Structures are given as structure tokens and as C-alpha cells.
CSV table of C-alpha atoms in Angstrom, one decimal:
chain,number,residue,atom,x,y,z
F,140,UNK,CA,273.9,153.4,-108.1
F,141,UNK,CA,272.4,156.2,-110.2
F,142,UNK,CA,274.2,159.4,-110.9
F,143,UNK,CA,272.7,162.7,-111.8
F,144,UNK,CA,275.2,165.0,-113.6
F,145,UNK,CA,274.3,168.8,-114.0
F,146,UNK,CA,270.5,168.6,-114.2
F,147,UNK,CA,268.4,171.5,-112.8
F,148,UNK,CA,264.9,170.0,-111.7
F,149,UNK,CA,263.4,173.3,-111.5
F,150,UNK,CA,264.0,173.9,-115.2
F,151,UNK,CA,263.1,170.4,-116.3
F,152,UNK,CA,259.6,169.8,-114.8
F,153,UNK,CA,259.3,166.7,-117.4
F,154,UNK,CA,262.5,165.0,-116.2
F,155,UNK,CA,261.3,165.4,-112.5
F,156,UNK,CA,258.1,163.9,-113.1
F,157,UNK,CA,259.7,160.8,-114.8
F,158,UNK,CA,262.2,160.5,-112.0
F,159,UNK,CA,259.3,160.6,-109.4
F,160,UNK,CA,257.5,157.8,-111.4
F,161,UNK,CA,260.7,155.7,-111.3
F,162,UNK,CA,261.0,156.1,-107.7
F,163,UNK,CA,257.4,155.2,-107.2
F,164,UNK,CA,257.8,152.2,-109.5
F,165,UNK,CA,260.7,150.9,-107.4
F,166,UNK,CA,258.9,151.6,-104.2
F,167,UNK,CA,256.0,149.6,-105.7
F,168,UNK,CA,258.1,146.6,-106.3
F,169,UNK,CA,259.6,146.9,-102.6
F,170,UNK,CA,256.4,146.9,-101.2
F,171,UNK,CA,255.3,143.8,-103.3
F,172,UNK,CA,258.3,141.8,-102.3
F,173,UNK,CA,257.6,142.8,-98.5
F,174,UNK,CA,253.9,141.4,-98.8
F,175,UNK,CA,255.0,138.2,-100.6
F,176,UNK,CA,254.5,134.9,-99.2
F,177,UNK,CA,257.8,133.4,-98.1
F,178,UNK,CA,257.8,129.5,-97.4
F,179,UNK,CA,260.6,128.1,-95.4
F,180,UNK,CA,261.2,124.7,-94.2
F,181,UNK,CA,262.2,125.1,-90.6
F,182,UNK,CA,263.2,121.6,-89.6
F,183,UNK,CA,263.2,118.1,-90.8
F,184,UNK,CA,261.3,115.2,-89.1
F,185,UNK,CA,262.5,111.6,-89.1
F,186,UNK,CA,265.3,112.0,-91.6
F,187,UNK,CA,268.0,109.3,-91.1
F,188,UNK,CA,271.8,109.8,-90.9
F,189,UNK,CA,272.2,106.6,-92.9
F,190,UNK,CA,269.7,105.7,-95.5
F,191,UNK,CA,269.4,102.1,-96.9
F,192,UNK,CA,267.7,101.4,-100.2
F,193,UNK,CA,264.7,99.5,-100.0
F,194,UNK,CA,263.3,100.9,-96.6
F,195,UNK,CA,260.6,103.4,-96.6
F,196,UNK,CA,261.4,106.1,-94.2
F,197,UNK,CA,258.4,108.2,-92.5
F,198,UNK,CA,260.1,111.6,-93.1
F,199,UNK,CA,258.5,115.0,-92.8
F,200,UNK,CA,258.9,118.6,-92.6
F,201,UNK,CA,258.0,121.8,-90.6
F,202,UNK,CA,256.9,124.2,-93.2
F,203,UNK,CA,256.6,127.9,-92.3
F,204,UNK,CA,255.3,130.9,-94.0
F,205,UNK,CA,257.8,133.7,-92.9
F,206,UNK,CA,256.3,136.3,-95.2
F,207,UNK,CA,253.7,138.8,-95.0
F,208,UNK,CA,251.0,137.4,-97.1
F,209,UNK,CA,249.0,134.1,-97.0
F,210,UNK,CA,250.1,131.4,-99.4
F,211,UNK,CA,247.1,129.5,-100.9
F,212,UNK,CA,247.4,126.9,-103.9
F,213,UNK,CA,248.9,123.6,-104.6
F,214,UNK,CA,252.5,122.7,-103.4
F,215,UNK,CA,255.5,120.5,-103.8
F,216,UNK,CA,258.4,119.6,-101.6
F,217,UNK,CA,261.6,118.7,-103.7
F,218,UNK,CA,264.7,116.8,-102.4
F,219,UNK,CA,268.1,116.5,-104.3
F,220,UNK,CA,271.1,114.4,-103.3
F,221,UNK,CA,273.1,114.2,-106.4
F,222,UNK,CA,272.1,116.2,-109.6
F,223,UNK,CA,268.4,115.5,-110.2
F,224,UNK,CA,265.6,116.4,-108.0
F,225,UNK,CA,263.0,114.4,-106.8
F,226,UNK,CA,259.4,115.0,-105.3
F,227,UNK,CA,259.2,114.0,-101.8
F,228,UNK,CA,255.8,115.7,-101.0
F,229,UNK,CA,252.8,116.8,-103.5
F,230,UNK,CA,249.6,118.3,-103.2
F,231,UNK,CA,247.3,119.3,-105.8
F,232,UNK,CA,244.8,120.9,-103.4
F,233,UNK,CA,244.0,124.5,-104.7
F,234,UNK,CA,242.6,125.4,-101.1
F,235,UNK,CA,245.6,124.7,-99.1
F,236,UNK,CA,246.5,127.8,-97.1
F,237,UNK,CA,249.3,128.8,-95.0
F,238,UNK,CA,248.8,132.1,-93.1
F,239,UNK,CA,251.9,134.5,-92.2
F,240,UNK,CA,253.6,133.2,-89.1
F,241,UNK,CA,251.9,129.7,-89.5
F,242,UNK,CA,253.6,126.2,-89.5
F,243,UNK,CA,252.4,123.1,-90.9
F,244,UNK,CA,253.8,119.5,-90.6
F,245,UNK,CA,253.7,117.4,-93.8
F,246,UNK,CA,255.0,114.1,-94.5
F,247,UNK,CA,256.5,112.4,-97.5
F,248,UNK,CA,254.0,111.0,-99.9
F,249,UNK,CA,255.6,110.3,-103.2
F,250,UNK,CA,253.2,108.6,-105.9
F,251,UNK,CA,250.5,108.7,-102.9
F,252,UNK,CA,252.2,106.4,-100.7
F,253,UNK,CA,253.6,107.0,-97.3
F,254,UNK,CA,257.1,107.4,-96.4
F,255,UNK,CA,260.2,107.9,-98.8
F,256,UNK,CA,262.6,105.4,-100.3
F,257,UNK,CA,266.1,106.7,-101.0
F,258,UNK,CA,267.1,105.4,-104.4
F,259,UNK,CA,270.4,105.4,-106.7
F,260,UNK,CA,268.6,107.4,-109.1
F,261,UNK,CA,268.8,110.4,-106.8
F,262,UNK,CA,271.4,109.6,-104.6
F,263,UNK,CA,275.0,108.7,-104.5
F,264,UNK,CA,276.5,105.8,-102.6
F,265,UNK,CA,278.1,107.3,-99.6
F,266,UNK,CA,277.8,110.9,-98.2
F,267,UNK,CA,275.2,113.2,-99.8
F,268,UNK,CA,274.8,116.7,-99.1
F,269,UNK,CA,270.8,116.8,-99.6
F,270,UNK,CA,268.9,119.8,-100.3
F,271,UNK,CA,265.0,120.4,-99.6
F,272,UNK,CA,263.0,122.9,-100.6
F,273,UNK,CA,259.3,124.1,-101.2
F,274,UNK,CA,258.1,124.5,-104.8
F,275,UNK,CA,255.3,126.4,-106.4
F,276,UNK,CA,254.5,127.7,-109.7
F,277,UNK,CA,253.5,131.1,-108.2
F,278,UNK,CA,256.3,133.3,-109.3
F,279,UNK,CA,255.7,136.0,-106.4
F,280,UNK,CA,256.4,133.5,-103.6
F,281,UNK,CA,259.8,133.4,-101.9
F,282,UNK,CA,261.0,129.9,-101.3
F,283,UNK,CA,264.1,129.0,-99.0
F,284,UNK,CA,266.3,125.8,-99.0
F,285,UNK,CA,267.4,123.5,-96.3
F,286,UNK,CA,270.4,121.5,-96.2
F,287,UNK,CA,271.2,118.2,-94.4
F,288,UNK,CA,273.7,115.4,-94.6
F,289,UNK,CA,272.6,111.7,-95.5
F,290,UNK,CA,274.6,108.7,-95.9
F,291,UNK,CA,273.1,106.6,-98.7
F,292,UNK,CA,273.7,102.6,-98.9
F,293,UNK,CA,272.2,101.0,-102.0
F,294,UNK,CA,271.2,97.4,-102.1
F,295,UNK,CA,274.3,96.4,-104.2
F,296,UNK,CA,276.5,97.4,-101.2
F,297,UNK,CA,274.1,95.4,-98.7
F,298,UNK,CA,274.5,92.3,-100.7
F,299,UNK,CA,278.2,92.6,-100.8
F,300,UNK,CA,278.3,90.8,-97.2
F,301,UNK,CA,277.6,87.4,-98.9
F,302,UNK,CA,281.0,87.6,-100.5
F,303,UNK,CA,282.7,88.2,-97.3
F,304,UNK,CA,280.7,86.9,-94.5
F,305,UNK,CA,280.1,83.0,-94.7
F,306,UNK,CA,277.3,83.3,-91.9
F,307,UNK,CA,275.5,85.6,-89.3
F,308,UNK,CA,273.3,83.0,-87.3
F,309,UNK,CA,270.6,82.5,-86.3
F,310,UNK,CA,268.7,84.7,-88.5
F,311,UNK,CA,265.9,85.3,-87.2
F,312,UNK,CA,267.7,85.6,-83.9
F,313,UNK,CA,266.5,86.1,-80.4
F,314,UNK,CA,269.6,87.0,-78.2
F,315,UNK,CA,273.0,86.2,-79.3
F,316,UNK,CA,274.3,86.4,-83.1
F,317,UNK,CA,277.2,84.3,-84.2
F,318,UNK,CA,279.5,85.8,-87.0
F,319,UNK,CA,281.5,83.5,-89.3
F,320,UNK,CA,284.0,85.1,-91.8
F,321,UNK,CA,285.2,83.6,-94.9
F,322,UNK,CA,288.3,85.9,-94.8
F,323,UNK,CA,291.1,86.3,-92.2
F,324,UNK,CA,289.9,89.6,-91.1
F,325,UNK,CA,288.2,90.1,-88.0
F,326,UNK,CA,285.1,92.4,-87.3
F,327,UNK,CA,286.5,95.4,-85.4
F,328,UNK,CA,283.0,97.3,-84.9
F,329,UNK,CA,279.4,96.6,-85.6
F,330,UNK,CA,276.8,99.5,-86.1
F,331,UNK,CA,273.0,98.4,-85.5
F,332,UNK,CA,270.4,100.5,-87.4
F,333,UNK,CA,266.8,100.1,-86.9
F,334,UNK,CA,264.0,100.2,-89.8
F,335,UNK,CA,263.8,103.7,-89.6
F,336,UNK,CA,267.5,104.2,-90.0
F,337,UNK,CA,268.2,105.3,-86.7
F,338,UNK,CA,271.5,104.2,-85.1
F,339,UNK,CA,270.6,102.2,-82.2
F,340,UNK,CA,274.1,101.0,-80.9
F,341,UNK,CA,277.7,100.6,-81.9
F,342,UNK,CA,279.0,97.1,-80.6
F,343,UNK,CA,282.5,95.4,-80.7
F,344,UNK,CA,282.0,91.7,-80.9
F,345,UNK,CA,283.7,89.3,-78.5
F,346,UNK,CA,285.2,86.1,-80.2
F,347,UNK,CA,282.6,86.8,-83.1
F,348,UNK,CA,279.7,86.8,-80.8
F,349,UNK,CA,277.2,89.8,-80.7
F,350,UNK,CA,274.8,90.1,-77.8
F,351,UNK,CA,271.8,91.9,-79.1
F,352,UNK,CA,269.2,90.6,-76.8
F,353,UNK,CA,268.2,94.0,-75.9
F,354,UNK,CA,266.7,94.8,-79.3
F,355,UNK,CA,263.0,94.9,-79.8
F,356,UNK,CA,261.2,92.5,-82.3
F,357,UNK,CA,261.7,93.8,-85.7
F,358,UNK,CA,264.0,94.4,-88.8
F,359,UNK,CA,267.6,95.7,-88.4
F,360,UNK,CA,270.6,96.3,-90.5
F,361,UNK,CA,274.1,95.6,-89.3
F,362,UNK,CA,277.0,97.5,-90.6
F,363,UNK,CA,280.4,95.4,-90.1
F,364,UNK,CA,283.7,97.2,-90.1
F,365,UNK,CA,286.9,95.2,-90.7
F,366,UNK,CA,290.3,96.8,-91.1
F,367,UNK,CA,289.9,97.1,-94.8
F,368,UNK,CA,286.0,96.8,-95.6
F,369,UNK,CA,282.6,97.8,-94.6
F,370,UNK,CA,279.9,94.9,-95.1
F,371,UNK,CA,276.0,95.0,-94.4
F,372,UNK,CA,273.6,92.4,-93.7
F,373,UNK,CA,269.8,92.3,-92.9
F,374,UNK,CA,268.6,90.7,-89.9
F,375,UNK,CA,265.2,90.0,-88.1
F,376,UNK,CA,264.6,90.0,-84.3
F,377,UNK,CA,261.9,87.7,-83.2
């Protein structure tokens, strides 16, 4: 807030001109901001609730220009789950254009590959509050962030099952899975995730038998919950 105390503008024409210039300058800044491009990620595509290290997830984004001016130039989309951001999408195309109110679908392409692999370098084991946002070197462009939650399971946790489960067989399987525990604990719940990280079903084994004949052929990751532990194992459906 600006206070003017005991100033007679009729007797101070120079001061009046200065004030007009200042007001015009602030007005110009407001107009510039109002006419800027503003990039906003409206929604995420194929983002897993639970992400396992070593699996490539075909994640993507719906990016919209909600500003008043077109955006043109190279573009990155960054993702951060811990304290260090990673590049999940990169385009060095100077002719990329996104007009006001237009939306484009972009898919992860780190290092030129398709899909994104969650790693311990950027995500902590367990629950991560994940931030995703567009990035550009153009200082006049406004960018908005989007938050989501991902439960990250590193390979070290997946391999822990070998210490606690004597066997899950047959693997590859076609119908019934047999679970044999080394410890005296029993499996209370099994969650089944497909190769995209999507939860397919939650099961309760009957006498250490698990009927998964309804699954399509492919790779799956099973999460076993006992009274004290959470264990993981990779299986293949023929």
C-alpha cells in the first residue's frame, strides 16, 4: 500500500508526471502477466498407485496452456518424489507450439526411451508425495504443479521374499499357486499387481492355495501380507 501525505499535485506537475509513469509501468506489468502463456498439467495418465523398481510404466500427462498467449519452444516435464527432481519428459523441438486453451497428451520418454522407471535415486521406499510440473527456460511463462501419491517398492524389498517364503510354485503358473512359508506365520492377504502397476485383485489364500486362473498371460507382482511383514514375489502367468 502506498501512502501520499500532504502533496498538492496541482502545484507539483513533475511529481504528477512521475506518478503517472509509475502507474503506467505497473499497468504494463499486469498486462504482460495477463498475456503470458501458462502451462498446467491437468491430469496424469497411467500413473501407478504402487510402483515397483525395474518396471517401465507408460505414464503420460495432459498438458494445457491456460494462459492468454501461445507457448513455443523446448519443453521438459519434471517429477520429484524425494528431494531431487528427475526429467520424465524432454523435447528439444523449438517449433513445439501450444496455443491458449489447447491441450496435448505427452508420454514419458527419459533418455529417448518409452516409459518411466521409478528408482531409489529419486523415490523413497514406501509412500511418496510426487510433484509433477512443466519446465521451460522462458522466464515469462507461468507453470503450475500437480501432486499425486505413489507407493514405491525397491528391488531390495522385492527380493526379501526369498528369506521368508520357501516357495511359490509353480512359476510360471497357469491356475493354482501354492505358497510355502518358512516361518510359522500365515499369509493373511495377497494383493496382485499387473506389469503396469495396477492393482488387479486382493485375495485371501485358502490353506496356502491361491486361485489366479482368471489372470491373463503376463508378468505379475504379488504382495503377501502376514501379521508382521509385507513380502513380494514376481510370478509369470503362462
